[in-house]
PDB file of C-alpha atoms in Angstrom:
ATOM      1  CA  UNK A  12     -42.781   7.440  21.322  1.00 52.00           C
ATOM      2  CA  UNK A  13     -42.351  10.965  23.209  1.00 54.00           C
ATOM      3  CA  UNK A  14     -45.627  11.020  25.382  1.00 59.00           C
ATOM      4  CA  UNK A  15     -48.397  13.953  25.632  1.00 68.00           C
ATOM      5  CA  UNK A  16     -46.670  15.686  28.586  1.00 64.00           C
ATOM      6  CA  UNK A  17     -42.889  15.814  26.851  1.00 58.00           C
ATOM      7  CA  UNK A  18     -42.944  19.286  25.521  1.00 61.00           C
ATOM      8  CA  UNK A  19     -39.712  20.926  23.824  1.00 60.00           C
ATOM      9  CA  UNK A  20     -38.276  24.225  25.730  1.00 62.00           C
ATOM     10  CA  UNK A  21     -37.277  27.012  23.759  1.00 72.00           C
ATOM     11  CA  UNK A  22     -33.982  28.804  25.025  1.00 75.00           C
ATOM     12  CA  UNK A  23     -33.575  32.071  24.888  1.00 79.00           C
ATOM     13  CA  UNK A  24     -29.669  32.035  23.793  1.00 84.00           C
ATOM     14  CA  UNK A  25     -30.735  30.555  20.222  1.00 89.00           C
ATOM     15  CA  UNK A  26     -29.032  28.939  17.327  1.00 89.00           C
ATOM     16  CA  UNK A  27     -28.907  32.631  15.357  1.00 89.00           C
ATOM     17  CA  UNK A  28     -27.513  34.194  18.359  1.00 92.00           C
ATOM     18  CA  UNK A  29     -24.377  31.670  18.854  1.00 92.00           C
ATOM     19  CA  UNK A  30     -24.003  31.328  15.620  1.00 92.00           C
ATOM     20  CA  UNK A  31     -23.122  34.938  15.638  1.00 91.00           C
ATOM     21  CA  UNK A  32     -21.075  34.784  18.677  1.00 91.00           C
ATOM     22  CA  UNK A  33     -18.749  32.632  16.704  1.00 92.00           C
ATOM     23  CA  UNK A  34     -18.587  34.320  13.274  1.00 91.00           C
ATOM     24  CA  UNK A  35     -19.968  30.889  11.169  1.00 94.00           C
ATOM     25  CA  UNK A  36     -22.989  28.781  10.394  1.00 94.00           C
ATOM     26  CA  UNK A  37     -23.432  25.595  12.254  1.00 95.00           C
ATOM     27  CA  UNK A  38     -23.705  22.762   9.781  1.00 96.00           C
ATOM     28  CA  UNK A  39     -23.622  19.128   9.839  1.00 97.00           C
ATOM     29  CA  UNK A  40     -20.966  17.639   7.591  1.00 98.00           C
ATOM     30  CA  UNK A  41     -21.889  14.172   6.823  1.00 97.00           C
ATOM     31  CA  UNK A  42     -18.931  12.155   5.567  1.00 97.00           C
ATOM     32  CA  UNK A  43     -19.744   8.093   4.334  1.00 96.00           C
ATOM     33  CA  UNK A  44     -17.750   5.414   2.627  1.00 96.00           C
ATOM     34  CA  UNK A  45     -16.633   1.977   3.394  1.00 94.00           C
ATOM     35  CA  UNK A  46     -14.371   0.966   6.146  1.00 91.00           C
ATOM     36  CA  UNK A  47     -11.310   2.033   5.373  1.00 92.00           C
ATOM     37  CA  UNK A  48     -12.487   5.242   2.928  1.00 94.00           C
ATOM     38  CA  UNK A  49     -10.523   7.257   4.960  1.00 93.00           C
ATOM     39  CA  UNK A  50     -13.527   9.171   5.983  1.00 94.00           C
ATOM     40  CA  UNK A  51     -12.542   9.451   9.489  1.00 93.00           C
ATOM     41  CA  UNK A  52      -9.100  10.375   9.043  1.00 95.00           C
ATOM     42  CA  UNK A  53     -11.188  13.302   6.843  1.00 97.00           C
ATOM     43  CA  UNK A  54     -13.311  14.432   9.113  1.00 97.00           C
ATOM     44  CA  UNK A  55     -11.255  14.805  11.747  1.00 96.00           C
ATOM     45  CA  UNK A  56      -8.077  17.165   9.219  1.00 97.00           C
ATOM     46  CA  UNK A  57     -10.873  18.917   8.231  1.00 97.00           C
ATOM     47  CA  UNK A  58     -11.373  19.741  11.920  1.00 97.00           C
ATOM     48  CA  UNK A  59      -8.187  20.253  12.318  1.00 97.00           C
ATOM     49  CA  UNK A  60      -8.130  23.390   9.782  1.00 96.00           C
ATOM     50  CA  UNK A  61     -11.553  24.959  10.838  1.00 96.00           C
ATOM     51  CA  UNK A  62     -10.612  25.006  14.375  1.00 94.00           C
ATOM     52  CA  UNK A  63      -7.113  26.607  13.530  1.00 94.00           C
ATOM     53  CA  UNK A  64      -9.875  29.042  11.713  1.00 92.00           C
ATOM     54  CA  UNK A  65     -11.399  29.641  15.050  1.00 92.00           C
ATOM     55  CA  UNK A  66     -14.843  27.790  14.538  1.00 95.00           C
ATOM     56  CA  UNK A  67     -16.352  25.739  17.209  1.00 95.00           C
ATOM     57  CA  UNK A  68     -16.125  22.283  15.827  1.00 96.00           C
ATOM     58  CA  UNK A  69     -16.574  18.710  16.954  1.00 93.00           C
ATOM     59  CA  UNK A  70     -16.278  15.098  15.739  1.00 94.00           C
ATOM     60  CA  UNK A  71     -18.533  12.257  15.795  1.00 89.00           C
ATOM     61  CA  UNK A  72     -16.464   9.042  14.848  1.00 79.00           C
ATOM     62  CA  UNK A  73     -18.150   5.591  14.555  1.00 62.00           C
ATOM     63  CA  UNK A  74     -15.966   3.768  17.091  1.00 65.00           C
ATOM     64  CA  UNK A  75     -16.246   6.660  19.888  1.00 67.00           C
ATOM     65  CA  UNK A  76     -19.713   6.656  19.304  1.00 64.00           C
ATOM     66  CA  UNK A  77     -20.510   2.858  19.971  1.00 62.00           C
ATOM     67  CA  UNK A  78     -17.978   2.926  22.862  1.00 58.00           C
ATOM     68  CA  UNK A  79     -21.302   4.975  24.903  1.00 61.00           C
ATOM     69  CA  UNK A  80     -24.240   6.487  23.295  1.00 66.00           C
ATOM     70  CA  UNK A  81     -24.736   3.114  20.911  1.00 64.00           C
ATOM     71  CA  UNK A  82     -22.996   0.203  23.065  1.00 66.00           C
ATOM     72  CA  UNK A  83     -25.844  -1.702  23.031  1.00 67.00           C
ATOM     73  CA  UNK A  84     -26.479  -2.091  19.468  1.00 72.00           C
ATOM     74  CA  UNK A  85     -24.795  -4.450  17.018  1.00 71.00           C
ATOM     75  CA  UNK A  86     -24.270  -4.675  13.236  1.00 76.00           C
ATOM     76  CA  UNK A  87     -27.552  -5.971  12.130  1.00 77.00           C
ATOM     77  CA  UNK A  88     -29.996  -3.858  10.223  1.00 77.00           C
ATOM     78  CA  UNK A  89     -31.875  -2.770  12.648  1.00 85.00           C
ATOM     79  CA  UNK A  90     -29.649  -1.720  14.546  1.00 84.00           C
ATOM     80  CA  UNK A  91     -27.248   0.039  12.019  1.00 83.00           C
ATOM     81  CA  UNK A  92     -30.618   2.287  11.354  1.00 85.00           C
ATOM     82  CA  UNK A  93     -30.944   2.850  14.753  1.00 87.00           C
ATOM     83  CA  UNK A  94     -27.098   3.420  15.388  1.00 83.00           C
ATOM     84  CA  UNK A  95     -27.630   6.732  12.537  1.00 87.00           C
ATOM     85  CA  UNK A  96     -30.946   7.731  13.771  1.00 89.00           C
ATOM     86  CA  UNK A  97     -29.622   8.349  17.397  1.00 89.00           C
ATOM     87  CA  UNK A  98     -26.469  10.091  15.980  1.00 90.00           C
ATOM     88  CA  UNK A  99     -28.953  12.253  14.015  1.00 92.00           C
ATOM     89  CA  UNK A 100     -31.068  13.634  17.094  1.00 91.00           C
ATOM     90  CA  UNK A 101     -27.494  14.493  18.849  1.00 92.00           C
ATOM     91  CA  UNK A 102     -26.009  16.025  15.564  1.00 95.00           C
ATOM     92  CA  UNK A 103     -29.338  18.083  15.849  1.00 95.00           C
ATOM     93  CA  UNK A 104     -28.484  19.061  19.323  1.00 93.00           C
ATOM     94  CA  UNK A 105     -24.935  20.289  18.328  1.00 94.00           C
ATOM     95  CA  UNK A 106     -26.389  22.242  15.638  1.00 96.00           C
ATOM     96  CA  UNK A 107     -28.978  24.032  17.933  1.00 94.00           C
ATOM     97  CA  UNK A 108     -25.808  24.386  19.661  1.00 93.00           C
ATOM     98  CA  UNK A 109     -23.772  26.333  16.926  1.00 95.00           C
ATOM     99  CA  UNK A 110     -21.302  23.695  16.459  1.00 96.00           C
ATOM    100  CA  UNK A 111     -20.380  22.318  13.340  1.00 97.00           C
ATOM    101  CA  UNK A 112     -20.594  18.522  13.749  1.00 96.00           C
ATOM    102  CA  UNK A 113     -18.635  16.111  11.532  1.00 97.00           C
ATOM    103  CA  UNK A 114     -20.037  13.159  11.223  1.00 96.00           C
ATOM    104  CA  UNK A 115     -17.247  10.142  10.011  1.00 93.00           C
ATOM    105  CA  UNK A 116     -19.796   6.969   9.568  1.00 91.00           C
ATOM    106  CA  UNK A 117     -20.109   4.296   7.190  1.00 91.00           C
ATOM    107  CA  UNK A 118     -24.157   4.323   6.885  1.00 92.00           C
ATOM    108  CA  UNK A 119     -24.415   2.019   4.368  1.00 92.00           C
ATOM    109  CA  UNK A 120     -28.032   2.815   3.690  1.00 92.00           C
ATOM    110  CA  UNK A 121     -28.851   5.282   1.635  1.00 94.00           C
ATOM    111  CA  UNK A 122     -32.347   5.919   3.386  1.00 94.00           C
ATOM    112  CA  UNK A 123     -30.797   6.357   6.759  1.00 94.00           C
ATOM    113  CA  UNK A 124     -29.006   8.926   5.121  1.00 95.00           C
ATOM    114  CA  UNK A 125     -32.124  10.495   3.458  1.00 96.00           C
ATOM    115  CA  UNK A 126     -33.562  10.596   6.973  1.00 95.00           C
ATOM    116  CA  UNK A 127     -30.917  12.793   8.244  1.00 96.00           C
ATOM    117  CA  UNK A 128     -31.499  14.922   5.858  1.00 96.00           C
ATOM    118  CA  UNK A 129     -34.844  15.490   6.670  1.00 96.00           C
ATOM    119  CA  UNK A 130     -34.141  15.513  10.602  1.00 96.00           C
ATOM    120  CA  UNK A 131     -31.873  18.439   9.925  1.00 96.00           C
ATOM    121  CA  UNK A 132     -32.751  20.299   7.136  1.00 95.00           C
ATOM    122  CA  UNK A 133     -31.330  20.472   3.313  1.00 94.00           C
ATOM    123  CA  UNK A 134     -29.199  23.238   3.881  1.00 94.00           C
ATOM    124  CA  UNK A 135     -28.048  21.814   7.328  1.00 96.00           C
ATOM    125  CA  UNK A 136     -26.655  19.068   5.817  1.00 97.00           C
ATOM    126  CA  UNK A 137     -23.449  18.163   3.802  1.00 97.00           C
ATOM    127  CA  UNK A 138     -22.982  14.825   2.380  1.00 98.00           C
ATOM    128  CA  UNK A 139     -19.825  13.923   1.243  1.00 98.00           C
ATOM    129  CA  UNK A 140     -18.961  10.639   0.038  1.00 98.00           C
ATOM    130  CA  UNK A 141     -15.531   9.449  -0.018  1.00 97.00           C
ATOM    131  CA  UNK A 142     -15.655   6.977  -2.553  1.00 96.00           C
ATOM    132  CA  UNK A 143     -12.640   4.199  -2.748  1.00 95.00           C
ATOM    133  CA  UNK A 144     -12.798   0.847  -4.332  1.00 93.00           C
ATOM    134  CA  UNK A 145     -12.936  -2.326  -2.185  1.00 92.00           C
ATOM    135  CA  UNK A 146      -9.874  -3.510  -3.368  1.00 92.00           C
ATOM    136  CA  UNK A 147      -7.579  -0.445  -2.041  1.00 94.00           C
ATOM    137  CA  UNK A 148      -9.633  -0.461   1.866  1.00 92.00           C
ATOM    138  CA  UNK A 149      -8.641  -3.734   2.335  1.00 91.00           C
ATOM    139  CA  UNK A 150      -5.031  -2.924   1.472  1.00 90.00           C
ATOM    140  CA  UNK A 151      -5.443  -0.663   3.890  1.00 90.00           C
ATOM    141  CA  UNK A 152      -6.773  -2.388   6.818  1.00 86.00           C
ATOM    142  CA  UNK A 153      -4.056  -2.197   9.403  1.00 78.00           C
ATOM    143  CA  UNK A 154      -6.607  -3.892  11.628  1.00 82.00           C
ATOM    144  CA  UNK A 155      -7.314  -7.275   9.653  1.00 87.00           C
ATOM    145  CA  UNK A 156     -11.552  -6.920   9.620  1.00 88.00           C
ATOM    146  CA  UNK A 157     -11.221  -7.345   6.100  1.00 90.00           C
ATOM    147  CA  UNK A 158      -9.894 -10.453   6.221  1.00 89.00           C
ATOM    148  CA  UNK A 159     -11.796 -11.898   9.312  1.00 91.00           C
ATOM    149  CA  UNK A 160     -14.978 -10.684   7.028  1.00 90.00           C
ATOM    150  CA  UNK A 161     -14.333 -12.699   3.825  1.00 91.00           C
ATOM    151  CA  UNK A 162     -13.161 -15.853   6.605  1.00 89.00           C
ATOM    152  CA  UNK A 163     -17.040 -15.507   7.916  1.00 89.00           C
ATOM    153  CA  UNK A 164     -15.874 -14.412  11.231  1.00 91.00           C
ATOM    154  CA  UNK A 165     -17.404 -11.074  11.047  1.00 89.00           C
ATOM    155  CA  UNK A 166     -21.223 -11.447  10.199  1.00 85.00           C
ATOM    156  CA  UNK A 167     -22.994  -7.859   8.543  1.00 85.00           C
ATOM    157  CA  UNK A 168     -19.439  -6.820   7.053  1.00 88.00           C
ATOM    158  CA  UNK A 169     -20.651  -3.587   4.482  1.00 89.00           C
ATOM    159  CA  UNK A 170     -18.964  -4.317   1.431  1.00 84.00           C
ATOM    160  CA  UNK A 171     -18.303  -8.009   1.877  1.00 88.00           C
ATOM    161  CA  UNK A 172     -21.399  -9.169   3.397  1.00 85.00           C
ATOM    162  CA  UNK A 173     -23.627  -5.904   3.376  1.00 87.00           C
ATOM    163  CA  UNK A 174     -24.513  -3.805   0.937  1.00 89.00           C
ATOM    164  CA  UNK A 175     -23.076  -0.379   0.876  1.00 92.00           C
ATOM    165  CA  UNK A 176     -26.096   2.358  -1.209  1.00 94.00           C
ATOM    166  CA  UNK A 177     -23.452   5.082  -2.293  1.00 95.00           C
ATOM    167  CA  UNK A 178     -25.333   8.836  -2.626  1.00 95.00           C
ATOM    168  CA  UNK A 179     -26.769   9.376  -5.745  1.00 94.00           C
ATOM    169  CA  UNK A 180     -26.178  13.289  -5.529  1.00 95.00           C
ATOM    170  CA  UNK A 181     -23.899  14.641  -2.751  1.00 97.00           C
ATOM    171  CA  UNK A 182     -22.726  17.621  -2.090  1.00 97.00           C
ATOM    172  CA  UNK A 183     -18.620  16.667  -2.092  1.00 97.00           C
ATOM    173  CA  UNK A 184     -17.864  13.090  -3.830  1.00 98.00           C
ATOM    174  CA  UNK A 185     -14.125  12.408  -3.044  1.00 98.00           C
ATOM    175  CA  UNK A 186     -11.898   9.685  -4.698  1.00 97.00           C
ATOM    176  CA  UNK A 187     -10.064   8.864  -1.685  1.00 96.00           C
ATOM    177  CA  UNK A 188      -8.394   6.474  -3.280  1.00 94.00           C
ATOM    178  CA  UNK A 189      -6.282   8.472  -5.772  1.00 94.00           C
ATOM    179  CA  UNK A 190      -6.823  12.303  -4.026  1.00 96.00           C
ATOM    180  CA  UNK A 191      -4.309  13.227  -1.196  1.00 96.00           C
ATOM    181  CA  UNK A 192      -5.426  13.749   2.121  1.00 97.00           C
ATOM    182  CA  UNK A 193      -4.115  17.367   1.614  1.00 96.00           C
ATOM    183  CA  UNK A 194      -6.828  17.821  -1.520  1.00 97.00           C
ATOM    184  CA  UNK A 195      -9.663  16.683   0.203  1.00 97.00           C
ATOM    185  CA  UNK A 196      -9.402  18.836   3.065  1.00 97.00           C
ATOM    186  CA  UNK A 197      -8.728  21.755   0.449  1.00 96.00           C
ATOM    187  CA  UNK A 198     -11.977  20.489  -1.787  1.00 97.00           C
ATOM    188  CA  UNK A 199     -13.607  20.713   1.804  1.00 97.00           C
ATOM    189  CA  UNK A 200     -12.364  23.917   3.060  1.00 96.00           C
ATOM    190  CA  UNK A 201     -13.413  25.918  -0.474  1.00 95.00           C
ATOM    191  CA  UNK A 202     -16.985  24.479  -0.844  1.00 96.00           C
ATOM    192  CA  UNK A 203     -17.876  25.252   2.673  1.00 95.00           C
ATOM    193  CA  UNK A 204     -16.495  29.021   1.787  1.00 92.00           C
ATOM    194  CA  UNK A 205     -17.892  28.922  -1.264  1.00 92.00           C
ATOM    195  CA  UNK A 206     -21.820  28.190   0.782  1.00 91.00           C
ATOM    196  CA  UNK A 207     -20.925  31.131   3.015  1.00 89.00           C
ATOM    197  CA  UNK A 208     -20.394  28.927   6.167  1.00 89.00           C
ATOM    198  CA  UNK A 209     -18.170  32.180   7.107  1.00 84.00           C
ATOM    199  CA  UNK A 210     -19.950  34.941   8.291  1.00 63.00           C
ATOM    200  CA  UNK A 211     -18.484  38.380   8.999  1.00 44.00           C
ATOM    201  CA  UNK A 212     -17.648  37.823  12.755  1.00 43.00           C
ATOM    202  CA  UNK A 213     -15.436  34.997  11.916  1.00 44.00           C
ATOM    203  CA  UNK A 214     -11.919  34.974  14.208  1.00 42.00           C
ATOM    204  CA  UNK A 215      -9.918  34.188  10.897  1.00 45.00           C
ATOM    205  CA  UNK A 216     -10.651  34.643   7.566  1.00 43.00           C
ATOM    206  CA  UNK A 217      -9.952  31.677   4.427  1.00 47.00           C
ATOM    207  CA  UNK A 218      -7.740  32.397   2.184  1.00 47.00           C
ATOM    208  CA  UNK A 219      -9.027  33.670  -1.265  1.00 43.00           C
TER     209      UNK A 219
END
């Protein structure tokens, strides 16, 4: 709990005005699936494009994440809700910041997710599932956790041993297992024109 004396400061370079400096909205792009989804390779092409656009971009991947800011939690419940609530308050920060944070994580939970939502805002926030079967991740996994999963060796395993809550509505729902890598960064790309993400100060314009 924040205590009495813990007030937030107000900056006087705000959200509006660096948003402005760099010609687009900052916006959180959520992206969730299983291990192996692809979600992270997403999230980062997508990247890839909007900062050959010029935007002011920045990726939060699962592993980097628990490397610092969430080292000391584990796979458990709890601390998988506490593992998306921290990411949250930082996403928060980056948005304040006029960054547009990509988020590549499985949260299994679909009322982490909900939370998020609320943390940042509706129009802040841009789920987008990338839905692929269990059958074609584990083809897929170069690094064998499938496998050490269904032997017992991994404990809290989403879509072995843990239930994954796919979004009931999101904005983007992506078969990654039969759309091209290519596609999905196009699907991404248009819908986030499409929403106006692109203001008139923008370095480079999208293509029509």
């Amino acid at each position: 709990m924040t205590e009495n004396n813990v007030i937030w400061h107000r900056t006087s370079v705000t959200r509006n005005l660096r948003e402005t400096a760099n010609g687009h909205k900052s916006v959180n792009l959520w992206f969730t699936g299983l291990s192996g989804s692809g979600k992270s390779t997403l999230a980062h092409a997508v990247e890839e494009r909007l900062f050959s656009l010029g935007c002011k971009t920045y990726v939060f991947d699962g592993d980097n994440v628990r490397h610092g800011l969430c080292n000391d939690l584990g796979f458990t419940e709890d601390h998988r809700h506490e593992n998306i609530r921290r990411i949250g308050e930082m996403v928060k920060l980056f948005l304040d910041a006029g960054i547009i944070a990509l988020t590549a994580f499985i949260s299994p939970f679909r009322i982490d997710r909900q939370q998020i939502c609320a943390l940042l805002g509706k129009e802040d926030f841009i789920e987008i599932y990338c839905r692929c079967s269990v059958e074609i991740c584990e083809e897929r996994d170069v690094k064998g956790i499938y496998k050490r999963a269904r032997r017992g060796e991994i404990q809290h395993f989403t879509g072995i041993s843990s239930p994954y809550e796919a979004p009931e509505n999101p904005a983007l729902l992506l078969d990654t297992d039969s759309k091209s890598l290519e596609d999905c960064v196009e699907i991404v790309i248009r819908y986030l024109q499409e929403q106006g993400l692109f203001g008139k100060g923008a370095p480079k314009m999208l293509p029509n």
